[in-house]
Backbone as numpy.savetxt, mean C-alpha at the origin, in Angstrom:
# Nx Ny Nz CAx CAy CAz Cx Cy Cz
-3.85 29.39 -0.81 -2.95 28.30 -0.51 -3.74 27.15 0.12
-3.56 25.95 -0.38 -4.28 24.78 0.09 -3.70 24.32 1.43
-4.60 23.97 2.36 -4.15 23.44 3.64 -3.51 22.08 3.43
-2.40 21.86 4.09 -1.73 20.57 4.02 -2.26 19.71 5.17
-2.89 18.58 4.85 -3.44 17.74 5.92 -2.33 17.16 6.79
-2.68 16.93 8.03 -1.76 16.30 8.96 -1.69 14.81 8.63
-0.48 14.28 8.62 -0.31 12.86 8.29 0.29 12.12 9.48
0.11 10.81 9.49 0.63 9.96 10.55 2.16 9.94 10.45
2.82 9.98 11.59 4.27 9.90 11.64 4.75 8.61 10.97
5.76 8.74 10.15 6.27 7.59 9.39 6.67 6.43 10.30
7.26 6.73 11.46 7.70 5.67 12.37 6.51 4.84 12.86
5.36 5.48 13.05 4.16 4.77 13.50 3.66 3.85 12.38
3.64 4.34 11.15 3.21 3.53 10.00 4.14 2.34 9.83
5.44 2.58 9.89 6.42 1.50 9.69 6.31 0.45 10.80
6.17 0.89 12.04 6.03 -0.07 13.16 4.79 -0.93 12.96
3.70 -0.32 12.53 2.49 -1.09 12.28 2.71 -2.09 11.15
3.28 -1.63 10.05 3.53 -2.53 8.91 4.44 -3.69 9.31
5.47 -3.39 10.09 6.40 -4.47 10.51 5.73 -5.47 11.43
4.69 -5.05 12.14 3.99 -6.00 13.02 3.23 -7.06 12.20
3.08 -6.81 10.90 2.42 -7.77 10.00 3.41 -8.74 9.36
4.70 -8.54 9.52 5.70 -9.43 8.91 5.42 -10.87 9.31
5.52 -11.76 8.35 5.28 -13.18 8.60 3.83 -13.61 8.43
2.92 -12.65 8.29 1.51 -13.01 8.06 1.42 -13.74 6.73
0.79 -14.90 6.70 0.68 -15.65 5.44 -0.14 -14.89 4.39
0.14 -15.20 3.13 -0.62 -14.61 2.04 -1.99 -15.27 1.96
-3.03 -14.46 1.88 -4.38 -14.98 1.65 -5.13 -13.91 0.87
-5.57 -14.27 -0.32 -6.25 -13.34 -1.21 -7.46 -12.70 -0.54
-7.54 -11.37 -0.60 -8.65 -10.55 -0.13 -8.89 -10.62 1.38
-7.90 -11.06 2.13 -8.01 -11.10 3.59 -7.22 -9.94 4.20
-7.50 -9.66 5.47 -6.80 -8.58 6.17 -6.78 -8.84 7.67
-6.16 -9.95 8.07 -6.05 -10.31 9.48 -4.59 -10.58 9.82
-4.01 -9.71 10.63 -2.60 -9.85 11.01 -2.37 -11.21 11.66
-1.31 -11.87 11.23 -0.95 -13.17 11.77 -1.75 -14.32 11.19
-2.85 -14.04 10.53 -3.73 -15.07 9.98 -3.61 -15.12 8.46
-3.78 -13.96 7.79 -3.66 -13.92 6.34 -4.05 -12.58 5.78
-3.36 -12.19 4.71 -3.70 -10.96 4.00 -3.05 -10.98 2.62
-3.56 -10.12 1.75 -2.90 -9.84 0.49 -2.32 -8.44 0.62
-1.80 -7.88 -0.46 -1.14 -6.58 -0.34 -2.11 -5.47 0.07
-3.33 -5.49 -0.48 -4.32 -4.49 -0.08 -4.77 -4.73 1.36
-4.88 -5.99 1.73 -5.25 -6.32 3.11 -4.22 -5.81 4.11
-2.95 -5.86 3.75 -1.90 -5.29 4.60 -2.13 -3.79 4.76
-2.36 -3.08 3.67 -2.60 -1.63 3.73 -3.84 -1.32 4.55
-4.88 -2.12 4.38 -6.11 -1.92 5.15 -5.86 -2.13 6.64
-5.07 -3.16 6.97 -4.77 -3.43 8.38 -3.95 -2.31 9.01
-2.97 -1.81 8.27 -2.18 -0.69 8.78 -3.09 0.52 8.95
-3.97 0.77 7.99 -4.94 1.88 8.11 -5.71 1.77 9.43
-6.27 0.57 9.69 -7.08 0.39 10.91 -6.25 0.69 12.16
-4.98 0.31 12.14 -4.13 0.51 13.31 -3.67 1.94 13.50
-3.44 2.67 12.42 -2.87 4.02 12.56 -3.86 5.15 12.29
-4.97 4.85 11.61 -5.96 5.89 11.31 -7.27 5.61 12.03
-7.78 4.39 11.90 -9.05 4.03 12.52 -9.87 3.15 11.60
-11.14 3.14 11.85 -12.06 2.30 11.09 -11.97 2.59 9.59
-12.08 1.54 8.80 -12.08 1.72 7.34 -13.34 2.48 6.94
-13.19 3.47 6.04 -14.33 4.32 5.70 -15.39 3.66 4.82
-15.04 2.58 4.13 -16.03 1.89 3.30 -15.56 0.46 3.06
-16.50 -0.45 2.79 -16.11 -1.84 2.52 -15.43 -1.94 1.15
-14.50 -2.86 1.06 -13.78 -3.09 -0.20 -14.53 -4.17 -0.97
-14.97 -3.86 -2.19 -15.65 -4.89 -2.98 -14.65 -5.95 -3.46
-15.13 -7.13 -3.85 -14.22 -8.14 -4.39 -13.44 -7.57 -5.58
-12.21 -8.05 -5.73 -11.35 -7.54 -6.80 -10.54 -8.69 -7.40
-10.07 -8.46 -8.60 -9.31 -9.45 -9.35 -7.86 -9.50 -8.86
-7.28 -10.69 -8.89 -5.87 -10.86 -8.53 -4.95 -10.58 -9.72
-5.49 -10.28 -10.86 -4.73 -10.15 -12.10 -3.90 -8.86 -12.12
-2.57 -8.98 -11.92 -1.68 -7.82 -11.94 -1.53 -7.24 -13.34
-1.90 -7.99 -14.35 -1.79 -7.51 -15.72 -3.08 -6.87 -16.22
-4.04 -6.70 -15.32 -5.33 -6.13 -15.70 -5.16 -4.74 -16.31
-5.89 -4.50 -17.37 -5.88 -3.18 -18.01 -7.26 -2.57 -17.88
-7.37 -1.31 -18.16 -8.66 -0.65 -18.10 -8.51 0.85 -18.11
-9.62 1.54 -18.25 -9.57 3.00 -18.35 -9.44 3.71 -17.01
-9.67 2.99 -15.89 -9.66 3.63 -14.57 -8.62 3.00 -13.66
-7.98 3.83 -12.88 -7.05 3.38 -11.84 -7.85 3.29 -10.54
-8.61 2.21 -10.39 -9.55 2.06 -9.29 -8.85 2.12 -7.93
-7.74 1.44 -7.77 -7.02 1.44 -6.51 -6.52 2.85 -6.17
-5.96 3.53 -7.14 -5.47 4.89 -6.92 -6.63 5.84 -6.59
-7.75 5.67 -7.27 -8.91 6.52 -7.00 -9.39 6.34 -5.56
-9.43 5.10 -5.10 -9.84 4.82 -3.72 -8.87 5.44 -2.72
-7.58 5.28 -2.96 -6.58 5.86 -2.06 -6.67 7.38 -2.07
-6.86 7.94 -3.23 -6.94 9.41 -3.38 -8.11 9.99 -2.58
-9.20 9.22 -2.46 -10.37 9.70 -1.73 -10.13 9.77 -0.23
-9.12 9.04 0.28 -8.90 8.96 1.73 -7.54 9.46 2.19
-6.60 9.57 1.28 -5.22 9.85 1.67 -4.68 11.06 0.90
-3.54 11.58 1.35 -2.88 12.68 0.65 -1.96 12.10 -0.41
-2.20 12.45 -1.65 -1.36 11.96 -2.74 -0.10 12.82 -2.85
1.01 12.15 -3.07 2.27 12.84 -3.31 2.89 12.26 -4.57
3.85 12.96 -5.12 4.56 12.44 -6.30 5.36 11.21 -5.89
5.37 10.18 -6.71 6.16 9.00 -6.38 7.63 9.32 -6.08
8.16 10.32 -6.75 9.57 10.71 -6.50 9.76 11.33 -5.13
8.67 11.78 -4.50 8.73 12.41 -3.17 8.43 11.41 -2.05
8.07 10.19 -2.41 7.67 9.20 -1.41 8.87 8.76 -0.58
8.68 8.79 0.72 9.72 8.35 1.65 9.16 7.34 2.62
9.92 6.99 3.64 9.46 6.01 4.62 8.07 6.36 5.17
7.22 5.35 5.25 5.87 5.52 5.74 4.85 5.75 4.65
5.30 5.97 3.43 4.37 6.21 2.32 3.82 4.88 1.80
2.57 4.92 1.39 1.93 3.81 0.70 2.20 4.01 -0.78
2.72 3.00 -1.43 3.00 3.11 -2.86 2.21 2.05 -3.62
1.75 2.43 -4.82 1.02 1.53 -5.69 1.90 1.23 -6.89
2.01 -0.04 -7.20 2.88 -0.49 -8.28 2.06 -0.88 -9.51
2.55 -0.50 -10.65 2.00 -0.95 -11.94 2.92 -2.08 -12.40
2.41 -3.29 -12.45 3.25 -4.44 -12.70 3.51 -4.71 -14.18
2.76 -4.09 -15.06 2.96 -4.23 -16.49 2.86 -2.86 -17.14
3.47 -2.71 -18.28 3.54 -1.41 -18.94 2.17 -0.79 -19.20
1.21 -1.59 -19.62 -0.13 -1.06 -19.92 -1.15 -1.41 -18.84
-0.70 -2.05 -17.79 -1.60 -2.49 -16.72 -1.93 -1.33 -15.78
-3.07 -1.49 -15.08 -3.39 -0.53 -14.04 -2.61 -0.91 -12.78
-2.45 0.03 -11.86 -1.73 -0.23 -10.61 -2.57 -1.17 -9.74
-1.97 -2.32 -9.39 -2.71 -3.33 -8.64 -1.94 -3.90 -7.46
-0.72 -3.45 -7.21 0.05 -3.98 -6.09 0.38 -2.84 -5.14
0.40 -3.14 -3.84 0.56 -2.13 -2.81 1.73 -2.49 -1.90
2.48 -1.48 -1.50 3.54 -1.67 -0.52 3.66 -0.43 0.35
4.41 -0.57 1.43 4.68 0.55 2.34 6.18 0.70 2.45
6.68 1.89 2.13 8.12 2.15 2.20 8.57 2.18 3.65
9.71 1.53 3.93 10.24 1.51 5.28 11.59 2.21 5.38
12.14 2.57 4.26 13.42 3.26 4.19 13.64 3.70 2.77
14.77 4.33 2.49 15.01 4.80 1.13 15.12 3.67 0.11
15.41 2.46 0.59 15.60 1.35 -0.34 14.95 0.05 0.13
13.90 0.17 0.96 13.22 -1.02 1.47 11.72 -0.77 1.53
10.95 -1.86 1.42 9.50 -1.76 1.56 8.92 -3.07 2.06
7.69 -2.98 2.56 6.95 -4.14 3.05 5.75 -4.33 2.14
5.50 -5.58 1.78 4.32 -5.91 0.99 3.96 -7.36 1.22
2.77 -7.74 0.79 2.33 -9.13 0.86 2.46 -9.71 -0.54
3.15 -10.83 -0.61 3.47 -11.43 -1.89 3.01 -12.88 -1.87
2.32 -13.29 -2.92 1.81 -14.66 -3.00 2.93 -15.67 -2.72
2.63 -16.68 -1.97 3.53 -17.76 -1.54 4.54 -17.32 -0.48
4.80 -16.02 -0.32 5.78 -15.56 0.68 5.13 -14.88 1.87
3.92 -14.39 1.71 3.26 -13.65 2.78 3.82 -12.24 2.89
3.70 -11.67 4.08 4.17 -10.30 4.30 5.66 -10.33 4.55
6.39 -9.61 3.70 7.85 -9.58 3.77 8.34 -8.14 3.65
9.56 -7.92 4.12 10.26 -6.65 3.90 11.43 -6.97 2.99
11.56 -6.23 1.93 12.63 -6.50 0.99 13.18 -5.21 0.40
14.25 -5.37 -0.37 14.87 -4.21 -1.01 13.98 -3.65 -2.11
13.94 -2.33 -2.18 13.26 -1.64 -3.26 14.27 -1.52 -4.40
14.37 -2.58 -5.17 15.34 -2.65 -6.26 14.93 -1.67 -7.36
15.82 -1.38 -8.30 15.42 -0.53 -9.43 14.20 -1.05 -10.18
14.07 -2.37 -10.27 12.91 -2.96 -10.96 11.62 -2.59 -10.21
11.62 -2.75 -8.88 10.46 -2.36 -8.10 10.25 -0.85 -8.17
11.29 -0.07 -8.00 11.17 1.39 -7.95 10.53 1.95 -9.22
10.91 1.44 -10.38 10.34 2.00 -11.62 8.89 1.58 -11.84
8.41 0.64 -11.07 7.00 0.24 -11.17 6.08 1.10 -10.31
6.63 1.95 -9.44 5.79 2.80 -8.58 5.05 3.80 -9.47
3.71 3.74 -9.39 2.87 4.61 -10.20 2.23 5.73 -9.38
1.97 5.47 -8.09 1.29 6.42 -7.23 1.87 6.30 -5.82
1.76 7.38 -5.04 2.20 7.36 -3.65 1.25 8.21 -2.81
1.03 7.76 -1.59 0.08 8.41 -0.69 0.61 8.39 0.74
0.10 9.32 1.57 0.45 9.38 2.98 -0.80 9.11 3.80
-0.62 8.39 4.91 -1.74 8.08 5.80 -2.13 9.35 6.56
-3.45 9.68 6.59 -3.89 10.88 7.29 -3.94 10.66 8.80
-3.77 11.72 9.54 -3.89 11.67 10.99 -5.35 11.40 11.36
-5.57 10.69 12.45 -6.94 10.40 12.92 -7.74 11.68 13.06
């Protein structure tokens, strides 16, 4: 039987994510109150609830329609976090969205309730909004933050 890793309490993850609300959108940044993109939000929450980032993030494309043979974002998350089925994801889970049918997963959010999530969105910054059916069906992967 595989050991189940200890994960950060959902309330701690959600409180951290909510502390980023209102942060302006800035591509490839990760500074609360100053600017971040969706991955930068996840990186900032990681630093607050887990600790130092385990490796630097290389530059990446903003293209949500990007296609390719590898799910680079999911592979990176899988190396550091506990993967769960998207249907099992609840509050506190990090979810990766596939924005196009043939595209790789390139957008990140953190679930805050059964029907809400926080993400950084161009022109809007970090917001909390409803996880509508359109958003829900785009979830391709889900992960839990590991305990320090």
